[in-house]
Short mmCIF file of C-alpha atoms (C1' of nucleotides) in Angstrom, two decimals:
data_model
loop_
_atom_site.label_atom_id
_atom_site.label_comp_id
_atom_site.label_asym_id
_atom_site.label_seq_id
_atom_site.Cartn_x
_atom_site.Cartn_y
_atom_site.Cartn_z
CA MET A 1268 95.55 126.85 107.82
CA ALA A 1269 99.26 126.75 107.14
CA VAL A 1270 98.00 125.44 103.59
CA SER A 1271 99.79 127.91 100.76
CA HIS A 1272 102.82 126.53 99.19
CA GLU A 1273 102.26 122.95 98.04
CA PHE A 1274 103.65 122.34 94.49
CA ALA A 1275 104.76 125.54 93.73
CA GLU A 1276 108.40 124.50 93.18
CA GLU A 1277 108.45 123.92 89.85
CA PRO A 1278 107.70 127.02 87.15
CA ALA A 1279 105.93 124.50 84.97
CA THR A 1280 102.96 125.74 86.41
CA GLU A 1281 101.79 129.45 85.65
CA GLY A 1282 101.25 130.12 89.30
CA SER A 1283 97.66 129.62 88.41
CA SER A 1284 97.88 126.98 91.68
CA GLU A 1285 95.38 129.44 93.99
CA THR A 1286 92.64 128.09 91.78
CA LEU A 1287 93.09 124.42 93.21
CA ALA A 1288 94.00 125.70 97.09
CA SER A 1289 91.18 128.21 96.74
CA LEU A 1290 88.96 125.65 96.58
CA GLN A 1291 89.54 123.56 99.97
CA GLN A 1292 88.05 125.39 102.08
CA GLN A 1293 84.73 125.47 99.79
CA LEU A 1294 84.59 122.11 98.78
CA GLY A 1295 86.70 120.39 101.56
CA VAL A 1296 85.69 118.64 104.54
CA LYS A 1297 88.43 118.39 107.19
CA GLN A 1298 88.91 115.51 109.02
CA HIS A 1299 91.52 114.20 111.81
CA PHE A 1300 92.53 110.03 111.56
CA LYS A 1301 94.56 108.72 114.34
CA ARG A 1302 98.43 106.71 114.38
CA ALA A 1303 97.28 103.93 112.24
CA ALA A 1304 93.74 104.06 111.68
CA GLU A 1305 92.55 103.64 107.88
CA ILE A 1306 91.92 105.98 105.68
CA TYR A 1307 89.57 103.80 103.06
CA ALA A 1308 90.58 100.60 101.70
CA GLU A 1309 92.05 98.64 98.64
CA GLY A 1310 89.22 97.31 96.74
CA SER A 1311 87.33 99.79 98.29
CA GLN A 1312 85.21 102.42 95.76
CA SER A 1313 87.38 105.30 94.96
CA LYS A 1314 84.63 108.40 96.16
CA HIS A 1315 86.85 110.92 97.38
CA TRP A 1316 90.63 112.44 97.34
CA TYR A 1317 92.53 113.92 99.82
CA GLN A 1318 95.17 116.06 100.98
CA VAL A 1319 97.16 116.10 103.72
CA GLU A 1320 97.19 118.74 106.08
CA ALA A 1321 99.11 117.87 108.97
CA GLY A 1322 101.01 114.41 109.14
CA VAL A 1323 101.59 111.02 107.48
CA VAL A 1324 100.78 108.45 105.24
CA ARG A 1325 100.99 105.71 103.60
CA SER A 1326 99.56 104.04 100.84
CA VAL A 1327 99.68 99.76 100.88
CA ILE A 1328 99.04 96.77 99.09
CA LEU A 1329 98.51 93.59 100.34
CA PHE A 1330 100.11 89.80 98.41
CA ALA A 1331 98.07 87.14 99.00
CA ASP A 1332 101.49 85.60 100.59
CA GLY A 1333 101.19 88.81 103.36
CA GLN A 1334 103.57 90.64 102.01
CA ARG A 1335 103.27 94.50 101.79
CA HIS A 1336 104.64 97.07 99.96
CA ILE A 1337 103.42 100.27 100.39
CA ALA A 1338 103.37 102.84 96.98
CA ASN A 1339 104.08 106.30 98.08
CA PHE A 1340 104.95 108.46 101.39
CA ASN A 1341 102.71 112.16 101.81
CA PHE A 1342 103.63 113.99 103.33
CA ALA A 1343 101.76 117.57 104.14
CA GLY A 1344 100.12 119.50 101.68
CA ASP A 1345 100.91 116.33 99.00
CA TYR A 1346 97.38 115.27 97.09
CA PHE A 1347 96.28 111.42 97.24
CA GLY A 1348 93.53 108.82 96.48
CA LEU A 1349 93.05 110.42 92.75
CA GLU A 1350 93.46 107.01 90.70
CA PHE A 1351 91.88 105.37 87.48
CA GLY A 1352 88.95 103.17 87.82
CA ASN A 1353 86.45 103.16 90.58
CA ARG A 1354 88.03 100.69 92.71
CA ARG A 1355 91.45 101.70 94.78
CA LYS A 1356 93.97 99.80 94.05
CA PHE A 1357 95.83 100.54 97.52
CA SER A 1358 94.79 101.29 100.98
CA ALA A 1359 95.54 104.87 103.09
CA GLU A 1360 96.54 104.54 106.66
CA ALA A 1361 97.56 107.28 108.71
CA VAL A 1362 100.98 106.85 110.22
CA THR A 1363 100.87 109.54 112.06
CA ASP A 1364 98.04 111.36 113.11
CA CYS A 1365 96.38 113.39 111.08
CA VAL A 1366 94.34 115.91 108.91
CA LEU A 1367 92.91 115.57 105.85
CA TYR A 1368 90.62 118.07 104.08
CA ARG A 1369 88.17 115.46 101.86
CA TYR A 1370 86.75 116.41 98.37
CA PRO A 1371 84.18 114.71 96.74
CA ARG A 1372 85.40 112.93 93.63
CA ARG A 1373 82.27 113.68 91.57
CA THR A 1374 83.30 117.25 91.73
CA ILE A 1375 85.58 116.56 89.20
CA GLU A 1376 84.45 116.75 86.38
CA GLN A 1377 82.68 119.84 87.17
CA LEU A 1378 86.12 121.58 87.77
CA ILE A 1379 87.37 120.42 84.89
CA SER A 1380 85.06 121.58 82.47
CA GLU A 1381 83.85 124.96 84.68
CA LEU A 1382 88.35 125.93 85.65
CA PRO A 1383 90.46 124.37 82.66
CA GLN A 1384 92.82 125.58 84.97
CA VAL A 1385 92.20 123.47 88.31
CA ALA A 1386 91.66 120.79 85.57
CA ARG A 1387 96.06 121.64 84.02
CA GLN A 1388 96.67 121.14 87.80
CA LEU A 1389 95.11 117.96 88.30
CA TRP A 1390 96.95 117.03 85.26
CA ASN A 1391 99.78 118.26 86.80
CA LEU A 1392 100.06 116.51 90.14
CA SER A 1393 99.59 113.24 88.87
CA LEU A 1394 102.18 113.95 85.72
CA LYS A 1395 104.55 114.70 88.60
CA ASP A 1396 102.22 111.38 90.88
CA LEU A 1397 104.09 109.41 87.45
CA ALA A 1398 107.75 110.40 87.24
CA GLN A 1399 107.60 109.63 90.85
CA ALA A 1400 106.06 106.43 90.74
CA GLN A 1401 108.35 105.18 87.72
CA SER A 1402 111.31 106.55 89.67
CA ARG A 1403 110.51 104.28 92.37
CA ALA A 1404 110.50 101.52 90.27
CA THR A 1405 114.07 102.22 88.70
CA VAL A 1406 114.55 102.39 91.87
CA LEU A 1407 113.58 98.66 92.92
CA GLY A 1408 114.34 97.03 89.77
CA ARG A 1409 117.92 98.07 89.64
CA MET A 1410 119.24 99.39 93.14
CA ASN A 1411 121.20 97.68 95.41
CA ALA A 1412 120.64 97.53 99.70
CA THR A 1413 122.67 101.08 100.39
CA MET A 1414 121.09 102.84 97.47
CA ARG A 1415 117.92 101.97 98.05
CA VAL A 1416 117.98 103.88 101.79
CA ALA A 1417 120.46 106.96 100.82
CA SER A 1418 118.27 107.92 97.87
CA PHE A 1419 115.59 107.33 100.80
CA LEU A 1420 116.74 109.36 102.76
CA LEU A 1421 117.76 112.09 100.22
CA GLU A 1422 113.96 111.99 99.21
CA LEU A 1423 112.82 112.20 102.75
CA SER A 1424 115.47 114.94 102.93
CA GLU A 1425 113.88 117.14 99.88
CA ARG A 1426 111.03 116.45 101.62
CA GLN A 1427 112.19 118.43 104.56
CA GLY A 1428 114.01 121.59 102.61
CA SER A 1429 116.00 120.01 102.49
CA ALA A 1430 117.13 119.49 106.10
CA THR A 1431 119.38 117.46 107.71
CA LEU A 1432 118.18 115.82 110.48
CA LEU A 1433 115.03 114.10 109.27
CA ASP A 1434 112.18 113.37 110.87
CA LEU A 1435 111.18 109.03 109.96
CA PRO A 1436 107.89 108.84 111.64
CA MET A 1437 107.58 105.86 109.72
CA SER A 1438 108.78 102.01 111.12
CA ARG A 1439 111.95 100.72 110.28
CA THR A 1440 108.95 97.98 108.65
CA ASP A 1441 107.29 100.74 106.45
CA ILE A 1442 110.45 102.24 105.45
CA ALA A 1443 111.80 98.21 103.91
CA ASP A 1444 107.52 97.73 102.48
CA TYR A 1445 109.14 101.42 101.06
CA LEU A 1446 112.63 100.99 99.35
CA GLY A 1447 111.94 96.60 98.71
CA LEU A 1448 113.75 95.00 100.96
CA THR A 1449 113.53 93.27 104.49
CA ILE A 1450 113.30 94.81 107.62
CA GLU A 1451 117.15 93.48 109.02
CA THR A 1452 118.58 94.88 106.40
CA THR A 1453 117.39 98.51 106.07
CA CYS A 1454 118.49 97.94 109.75
CA ARG A 1455 121.80 96.26 108.88
CA VAL A 1456 122.16 99.26 106.29
CA LEU A 1457 120.96 102.15 108.26
CA THR A 1458 124.43 100.98 110.70
CA ARG A 1459 126.61 100.60 108.47
CA LEU A 1460 125.79 104.12 107.17
CA ALA A 1461 125.90 105.91 110.57
CA GLU A 1462 128.68 103.52 111.23
CA VAL A 1463 132.07 105.24 108.01
CA ARG A 1464 130.13 109.08 109.84
CA LEU A 1465 127.58 109.40 106.31
CA ILE A 1466 124.82 110.20 108.62
CA GLY A 1467 123.94 109.28 113.22
CA ILE A 1468 121.31 108.01 114.15
CA PRO A 1469 120.21 109.68 117.87
CA ASP A 1470 117.37 108.13 118.16
CA PRO A 1471 115.31 105.33 115.53
CA HIS A 1472 112.27 108.06 114.33
CA HIS A 1473 115.27 111.14 113.60
CA ILE A 1474 118.25 110.88 111.02
CA GLN A 1475 120.66 113.22 110.87
CA ILE A 1476 122.54 113.41 107.90
CA ILE A 1477 125.68 114.05 107.58
CA ASP A 1478 127.35 114.21 103.79
CA THR A 1479 125.04 114.55 102.14
CA ARG A 1480 127.15 114.30 98.98
CA ALA A 1481 128.25 110.81 99.75
CA LEU A 1482 124.87 109.65 99.59
CA GLY A 1483 124.30 111.40 96.65
CA THR A 1484 127.14 109.50 95.34
CA ILE A 1485 126.12 106.07 96.76
CA THR A 1486 122.41 106.45 94.36
CA VAL A 1487 124.30 107.82 91.50
CA GLU A 1488 127.17 105.86 90.95
CA GLY A 1489 127.02 102.96 92.65
CA PHE A 1490 129.40 103.17 94.76
CA ASP A 1491 129.31 101.40 98.34
CA PRO A 1492 130.80 102.56 100.84
CA VAL A 1493 129.39 99.91 102.86
CA ARG A 1494 130.69 97.40 101.86
CA GLU A 1495 134.08 99.60 101.13
CA TRP A 1496 134.31 99.32 104.90
CA LEU A 1497 133.99 96.13 105.34
CA SER A 1498 136.69 95.70 103.18
CA ARG A 1499 138.84 97.58 104.59
CA SER A 1500 138.62 95.74 107.66
CA ALA A 1501 138.74 92.61 106.28
CA ALA A 1502 142.31 94.44 104.56
CA ASN A 1503 142.88 96.24 108.00
CA PRO A 1504 140.88 94.23 111.36
CA ARG A 1505 142.76 97.46 113.26
CA ARG A 1506 139.61 99.46 114.70
CA ARG A 1507 138.01 101.98 113.43
CA PRO A 1508 137.90 105.91 114.83
CA GLY A 1509 135.69 106.25 116.80
CA THR A 1510 133.41 103.11 117.73
CA ALA A 1511 133.95 102.47 121.89
CA GLU A 1512 135.61 98.64 122.42
CA MET B 1010 74.96 121.14 84.97
CA ALA B 1011 75.77 118.65 86.59
CA VAL B 1012 77.52 115.93 84.45
CA SER B 1013 75.48 112.91 84.89
CA HIS B 1014 78.37 110.77 83.66
CA GLU B 1015 80.45 110.25 86.75
CA PHE B 1016 83.35 109.37 85.89
CA ALA B 1017 85.16 106.96 83.14
CA GLU B 1018 83.93 103.34 83.91
CA GLU B 1019 85.99 100.28 82.76
CA PRO B 1020 85.39 100.83 78.90
CA ALA B 1021 88.29 103.94 79.87
CA THR B 1022 89.47 104.10 76.46
CA GLU B 1023 86.35 103.74 74.39
CA GLY B 1024 83.64 105.60 74.42
CA SER B 1025 84.63 109.52 74.77
CA SER B 1026 88.25 108.73 73.58
CA GLU B 1027 86.73 109.74 70.04
CA THR B 1028 87.45 113.44 70.67
CA LEU B 1029 91.31 112.86 70.73
CA ALA B 1030 91.41 110.18 68.88
CA SER B 1031 90.16 113.20 66.02
CA LEU B 1032 92.90 115.11 66.80
CA GLN B 1033 95.29 113.14 65.52
CA GLN B 1034 94.49 114.17 61.36
CA GLN B 1035 94.58 117.47 61.84
CA LEU B 1036 97.72 118.01 64.19
CA GLY B 1037 99.25 114.61 64.22
CA VAL B 1038 102.33 114.07 62.12
CA LYS B 1039 102.91 110.50 60.98
CA GLN B 1040 106.53 110.00 61.66
CA HIS B 1041 108.08 106.58 60.49
CA PHE B 1042 111.68 104.66 62.68
CA LYS B 1043 113.67 102.29 62.36
CA ARG B 1044 114.26 99.71 64.83
CA ALA B 1045 117.01 101.06 67.88
CA ALA B 1046 116.53 104.73 66.27
CA GLU B 1047 115.88 107.33 69.09
CA ILE B 1048 113.11 109.55 68.96
CA TYR B 1049 113.94 111.04 72.02
CA ALA B 1050 117.06 111.54 73.78
CA GLU B 1051 116.88 111.81 77.96
CA GLY B 1052 117.81 115.46 78.98
CA SER B 1053 116.34 116.83 75.07
CA GLN B 1054 113.17 119.23 75.72
CA SER B 1055 109.87 117.77 75.35
CA LYS B 1056 108.48 119.68 73.15
CA HIS B 1057 106.26 116.91 71.59
CA TRP B 1058 104.06 113.63 72.49
CA TYR B 1059 103.72 110.52 70.39
CA GLN B 1060 101.17 107.50 69.79
CA VAL B 1061 102.05 104.77 68.37
CA GLU B 1062 100.67 104.18 65.38
CA ALA B 1063 102.22 100.64 64.81
CA GLY B 1064 105.76 98.89 66.28
CA VAL B 1065 106.85 98.70 69.69
CA VAL B 1066 108.68 101.43 72.08
CA ARG B 1067 110.91 101.48 74.98
CA SER B 1068 111.63 104.25 77.11
CA VAL B 1069 115.32 103.27 78.72
CA ILE B 1070 116.90 105.10 81.94
CA LEU B 1071 121.39 105.16 81.59
CA PHE B 1072 122.33 105.37 84.48
CA ALA B 1073 126.11 105.96 86.09
CA ASP B 1074 127.13 102.71 86.43
CA GLY B 1075 126.47 101.65 83.31
CA GLN B 1076 122.94 100.14 84.00
CA ARG B 1077 119.80 100.05 82.48
CA HIS B 1078 116.21 100.77 82.82
CA ILE B 1079 113.56 100.13 80.75
CA ALA B 1080 110.27 101.59 82.02
CA ASN B 1081 107.88 101.18 79.86
CA PHE B 1082 106.59 99.58 76.20
CA ASN B 1083 104.52 101.44 74.18
CA PHE B 1084 102.91 99.00 71.69
CA ALA B 1085 100.17 100.12 68.63
CA GLY B 1086 97.49 102.34 69.82
CA ASP B 1087 99.54 103.89 73.31
CA TYR B 1088 100.52 107.30 73.62
CA PHE B 1089 104.13 108.81 74.93
CA GLY B 1090 106.22 111.57 76.08
CA LEU B 1091 103.84 113.12 77.71
CA GLU B 1092 105.91 113.94 81.34
CA PHE B 1093 105.79 116.75 84.14
CA GLY B 1094 108.59 119.26 83.66
CA ASN B 1095 110.53 120.39 80.82
CA ARG B 1096 113.20 117.77 80.48
CA ARG B 1097 112.54 113.98 79.30
CA LYS B 1098 113.79 112.44 82.25
CA PHE B 1099 113.89 109.28 79.93
CA SER B 1100 114.52 108.24 76.06
CA ALA B 1101 112.78 106.88 73.67
CA GLU B 1102 113.55 104.56 71.52
CA ALA B 1103 112.01 101.92 68.85
CA VAL B 1104 112.09 97.71 69.55
CA THR B 1105 110.75 97.84 66.28
CA ASP B 1106 110.35 99.61 63.09
CA CYS B 1107 107.30 101.99 63.51
CA VAL B 1108 105.10 105.03 62.35
CA LEU B 1109 104.08 107.91 65.56
CA TYR B 1110 101.90 110.81 65.53
CA ARG B 1111 103.50 113.23 67.04
CA TYR B 1112 101.80 116.23 68.62
CA PRO B 1113 103.06 119.00 69.86
CA ARG B 1114 103.19 119.60 73.32
CA ARG B 1115 102.27 123.79 73.29
CA THR B 1116 99.04 123.15 71.96
CA ILE B 1117 97.77 120.89 75.26
CA GLU B 1118 97.53 124.30 77.03
CA GLN B 1119 94.96 124.89 74.03
CA LEU B 1120 93.42 121.79 73.96
CA ILE B 1121 93.02 121.39 77.22
CA SER B 1122 91.17 125.22 78.03
CA GLU B 1123 89.12 125.33 74.77
CA LEU B 1124 87.90 120.96 75.43
CA PRO B 1125 87.31 119.68 78.69
CA GLN B 1126 86.80 115.97 77.63
CA VAL B 1127 90.34 116.63 76.16
CA ALA B 1128 91.84 117.30 79.48
CA ARG B 1129 89.61 114.54 80.94
CA GLN B 1130 91.13 111.67 78.73
CA LEU B 1131 94.76 112.95 78.32
CA TRP B 1132 94.70 113.17 81.93
CA ASN B 1133 92.97 109.75 81.95
CA LEU B 1134 95.94 108.52 80.06
CA SER B 1135 98.55 109.57 82.47
CA LEU B 1136 96.14 108.20 85.43
CA LYS B 1137 96.88 104.86 83.41
CA ASP B 1138 100.63 104.80 83.01
CA LEU B 1139 100.26 105.98 86.69
CA ALA B 1140 98.26 103.35 87.81
CA GLN B 1141 100.84 101.56 85.63
CA ALA B 1142 104.36 102.26 87.25
CA GLN B 1143 102.88 101.30 91.18
CA SER B 1144 101.98 98.55 89.75
CA ARG B 1145 105.50 97.56 87.52
CA ALA B 1146 106.81 98.88 91.58
CA THR B 1147 105.40 96.21 92.68
CA VAL B 1148 106.45 94.43 90.94
CA LEU B 1149 110.09 95.31 91.03
CA GLY B 1150 110.08 95.62 94.64
CA ARG B 1151 108.56 92.28 95.75
CA MET B 1152 108.61 89.88 92.80
CA ASN B 1153 111.19 86.99 92.80
CA ALA B 1154 112.05 86.25 89.23
CA THR B 1155 110.12 83.80 88.20
CA MET B 1156 106.82 86.04 89.56
CA ARG B 1157 108.74 88.84 87.61
CA VAL B 1158 108.85 86.54 84.17
CA ALA B 1159 105.52 85.17 84.74
CA SER B 1160 103.56 88.71 84.80
CA PHE B 1161 105.15 89.94 82.00
CA LEU B 1162 103.85 86.97 80.18
CA LEU B 1163 100.82 87.38 80.89
CA GLU B 1164 101.25 91.69 80.72
CA LEU B 1165 102.00 91.04 77.28
CA SER B 1166 98.79 88.59 76.35
CA GLU B 1167 96.19 91.20 77.56
CA ARG B 1168 98.51 93.93 75.52
CA GLN B 1169 97.57 91.40 72.38
CA GLY B 1170 93.93 91.03 72.47
CA SER B 1171 94.81 87.88 75.59
CA ALA B 1172 96.04 86.14 72.86
CA THR B 1173 98.19 82.37 74.16
CA LEU B 1174 100.82 83.21 71.46
CA LEU B 1175 102.51 85.93 72.34
CA ASP B 1176 104.83 87.94 70.28
CA LEU B 1177 108.33 89.49 71.65
CA PRO B 1178 108.86 91.53 69.73
CA MET B 1179 111.95 93.40 72.27
CA SER B 1180 115.79 90.94 72.90
CA ARG B 1181 116.59 89.36 76.23
CA THR B 1182 118.27 91.73 77.33
CA ASP B 1183 115.34 94.53 77.00
CA ILE B 1184 113.36 92.16 78.98
CA ALA B 1185 115.78 91.89 81.68
CA ASP B 1186 116.08 95.49 82.11
CA TYR B 1187 112.55 96.18 82.35
CA LEU B 1188 111.65 93.37 84.79
CA GLY B 1189 115.36 94.46 86.78
CA LEU B 1190 116.93 91.55 85.60
CA THR B 1191 119.55 90.19 83.94
CA ILE B 1192 119.48 88.25 80.52
CA GLU B 1193 120.97 84.77 82.40
CA THR B 1194 118.40 85.41 84.72
CA THR B 1195 116.08 86.05 82.42
CA CYS B 1196 117.02 83.55 79.88
CA ARG B 1197 116.79 80.33 82.88
CA VAL B 1198 113.33 81.00 84.19
CA LEU B 1199 111.86 80.79 80.34
CA THR B 1200 113.87 77.77 79.71
CA ARG B 1201 112.45 76.90 83.18
CA LEU B 1202 108.55 78.09 82.24
CA ALA B 1203 108.90 75.87 79.17
CA GLU B 1204 110.56 72.71 81.19
CA VAL B 1205 107.31 73.00 83.19
CA ARG B 1206 105.21 72.99 80.81
CA LEU B 1207 103.70 76.30 81.85
CA ILE B 1208 104.82 78.01 78.26
CA GLY B 1209 106.53 77.03 74.51
CA ILE B 1210 109.32 78.52 73.44
CA PRO B 1211 108.67 78.30 69.46
CA ASP B 1212 111.86 80.30 69.21
CA PRO B 1213 112.86 82.87 70.49
CA HIS B 1214 110.74 85.35 69.52
CA HIS B 1215 107.69 83.68 70.18
CA ILE B 1216 105.59 81.94 73.14
CA GLN B 1217 102.98 80.08 73.67
CA ILE B 1218 101.84 80.01 77.34
CA ILE B 1219 100.18 77.08 77.77
CA ASP B 1220 98.62 77.56 81.47
CA THR B 1221 97.39 81.55 81.81
CA ARG B 1222 95.82 80.15 85.19
CA ALA B 1223 99.49 78.34 86.55
CA LEU B 1224 101.00 81.79 85.27
CA GLY B 1225 98.38 83.76 87.58
CA THR B 1226 99.08 82.14 90.13
CA ILE B 1227 102.67 82.32 90.12
CA THR B 1228 102.17 86.21 90.26
CA VAL B 1229 99.02 86.45 92.74
CA GLU B 1230 100.31 83.73 95.26
CA GLY B 1231 103.83 83.51 94.88
CA PHE B 1232 104.35 79.38 94.41
CA ASP B 1233 107.01 79.05 92.35
CA PRO B 1234 106.79 76.00 89.87
CA VAL B 1235 110.28 76.34 89.22
CA ARG B 1236 111.68 75.53 92.74
CA GLU B 1237 109.10 73.30 92.85
CA TRP B 1238 110.18 71.17 90.05
CA LEU B 1239 113.60 71.74 90.86
CA SER B 1240 113.39 69.81 93.74
CA ARG B 1241 110.35 66.67 93.00
CA SER B 1242 113.40 66.68 90.00
CA ALA B 1243 116.08 66.62 92.64
CA ALA B 1244 114.01 64.03 94.54
CA ASN B 1245 112.35 61.82 91.51
CA PRO B 1246 113.83 62.65 89.01
CA ARG B 1247 111.17 61.68 86.99
CA ARG B 1248 107.42 63.25 87.65
CA ARG B 1249 105.94 65.25 86.03
CA PRO B 1250 105.01 68.74 87.70
CA GLY B 1251 101.23 69.46 87.34
CA THR B 1252 99.33 67.59 89.46
CA ALA B 1253 98.92 67.53 92.36
CA GLU B 1254 99.32 65.18 95.22
"C1'" DC C 99 133.21 80.02 55.42
"C1'" DG C 100 134.30 82.62 59.50
"C1'" DC C 101 132.52 86.68 61.54
"C1'" DA C 102 128.77 89.11 65.11
"C1'" DG C 103 125.58 89.46 67.29
"C1'" DG C 104 121.89 86.98 70.23
"C1'" DC C 105 120.30 83.65 73.21
"C1'" DT C 106 121.20 79.50 76.61
"C1'" DT C 107 123.72 76.91 79.81
"C1'" DG C 108 127.40 76.15 83.95
"C1'" DA C 109 129.66 77.12 87.88
"C1'" DG C 110 131.01 80.02 91.45
"C1'" DG C 111 130.62 84.32 94.01
"C1'" DT C 112 128.01 88.28 96.45
"C1'" DT C 113 124.27 89.85 98.02
"C1'" DC C 114 120.39 89.92 100.92
"C1'" DC C 115 116.40 87.00 102.66
"C1'" DT C 116 115.61 84.19 106.76
"C1'" DC C 117 115.77 82.34 111.13
"C1'" DA C 118 116.76 83.22 115.93
"C1'" DA C 119 117.63 86.03 120.32
"C1'" DC C 120 118.42 89.91 122.57
"C1'" DG C 121 117.34 94.93 124.03
"C1'" DA C 122 115.37 98.90 124.77
"C1'" DG C 123 110.84 101.11 125.22
"C1'" DC C 124 106.37 101.42 127.50
"C1'" DG C 125 101.36 100.76 128.81
"C1'" DT C 126 99.35 97.71 131.87
"C1'" DG C 127 98.04 95.36 136.70
"C1'" DG C 128 99.31 94.26 140.56
"C1'" DC D 124 106.98 100.62 142.57
"C1'" DC D 125 108.43 97.21 140.56
"C1'" DA D 126 106.62 92.66 137.39
"C1'" DC D 127 105.09 91.50 132.72
"C1'" DG D 128 103.57 91.23 127.95
"C1'" DC D 129 103.86 93.82 123.94
"C1'" DT D 130 105.91 96.00 119.64
"C1'" DC D 131 110.13 98.34 118.11
"C1'" DG D 132 114.77 98.33 116.74
"C1'" DT D 133 119.32 94.89 115.75
"C1'" DT D 134 122.94 91.77 115.94
"C1'" DG D 135 124.03 87.57 114.59
"C1'" DA D 136 124.51 83.03 111.65
"C1'" DG D 137 122.59 80.02 107.98
"C1'" DG D 138 121.35 79.83 103.03
"C1'" DA D 139 118.26 80.51 98.82
"C1'" DA D 140 118.14 83.68 95.53
"C1'" DC D 141 120.20 86.05 91.53
"C1'" DC D 142 124.15 87.62 89.83
"C1'" DT D 143 129.52 87.48 87.20
"C1'" DC D 144 131.83 85.14 84.32
"C1'" DA D 145 132.49 82.04 81.06
"C1'" DA D 146 131.83 79.55 76.97
"C1'" DG D 147 129.15 77.34 73.42
"C1'" DC D 148 125.39 77.61 70.88
"C1'" DC D 149 122.43 78.87 66.98
"C1'" DT D 150 121.75 82.28 62.58
"C1'" DG D 151 121.80 85.24 59.50
"C1'" DC D 152 125.29 87.97 56.56
"C1'" DG D 153 129.03 89.19 53.85
#
DNA sequence: CGCAGGCTTGAGGTTCCTCAACGAGCGTGG
DNA sequence: CCACGCTCGTTGAGGAACCTCAAGCCTGCG
């Protein structure tokens, strides 16, 4: 029931989001998935699409050589599973226990012809996904490890209402596969960001963002405090403030 | 009542695309752009969308540190410039001299409400762009330089009707910025692929694909003939690759 | 002929990956 | 209760891949 203000951020839509949201009672089937459960498999028929009511879902693709790539994380309110073509290009898995609404795909045709507003909303959802996918392509194509992690943290922060104490429900491996890094590099960067006091890591699944602005500077300008810190400590091996030893 | 046509199958562009295509005479304005001309600028208002009639267009984003990323190349028949939000996130530039149809964005609203088929087609275009953007994210996130170049050549081949003699209208710099590599690395990989006889390079803007299957193997399984060739030539300088032993 | 721009190639350096080990948390069973 | 195995996260050492810097080449053009 707590589903209300999904994609109401941009004024681009004329406040008609009620139309789409109101459908979930009529058409949606509520489903529960345990952590790590598969919601649908890569290559299977795309007969449904989904909305996350609670929990987190990841879209995963596996390579022949064993590599894994995560295309997206879907949080409460997000829609997913709308694809072109009849075959899934990614599998969807529950990162945490989660609750989903499931919609039959074939009703889309009716929705579109009967409710132009819904058609517009569905299209807008895809356009937003497109913008996000393009943004990720630039991240993966042009950013170094520190920038990628910083952008991930900021993205997560936005998704959580600009919170500074972030909840990281996914594993380090998930983050690495999302950012095109190895788990080791991901770990190291997080450690370094904590060492330079841009973030705090109270426990592996929570991150306190201390300096949002500096994190933004990293992603935009490529300034790398990790490297900065390394050269500083090399030039001036005096112990940094804060760390025991 | 129910539309029997389920979902558009594989041949998505054909069949119902007449509706959308037939609009270009009524609504489209034909425009010409010289090579390297800017069609629209990053940050400008998105008041139009386009279809390429002839030539090639690139979508470009610039970073504060001077880095450049190409989100997409658009060839004859492609649509581009449909975005979420009112501001361009990328600029569009003519790779070659080109001819475009320009459509006013505001007519979309009318089209959608009056012609559900058109709404469906527009949405499908975005879904295809989305799939392609996600595919590129995995390429940039998980493939090494050789795999990226190979996948680029195959993509180009498909776009050109599975041709084996490819036309490369864009510069090496463009390719590098599209693949998230430097121009030097791009050059080197192409040279190596030619040395191992997977491709031929009659001139810098044409590439002959000699072994499509092997190129596919590179992208799918990660097998790297460049590396293979390097180690072989080190161990046995006269042996030619291509036959397993 | 000289110049400019795009392409190619080489040498050296940096980043990130690979391999390896270790520790913390946690459920299971003795 | 502790021992044990297991997963996940963290850290270090060394190497590979790619980038940076630099030079040389080719073609087209004034």
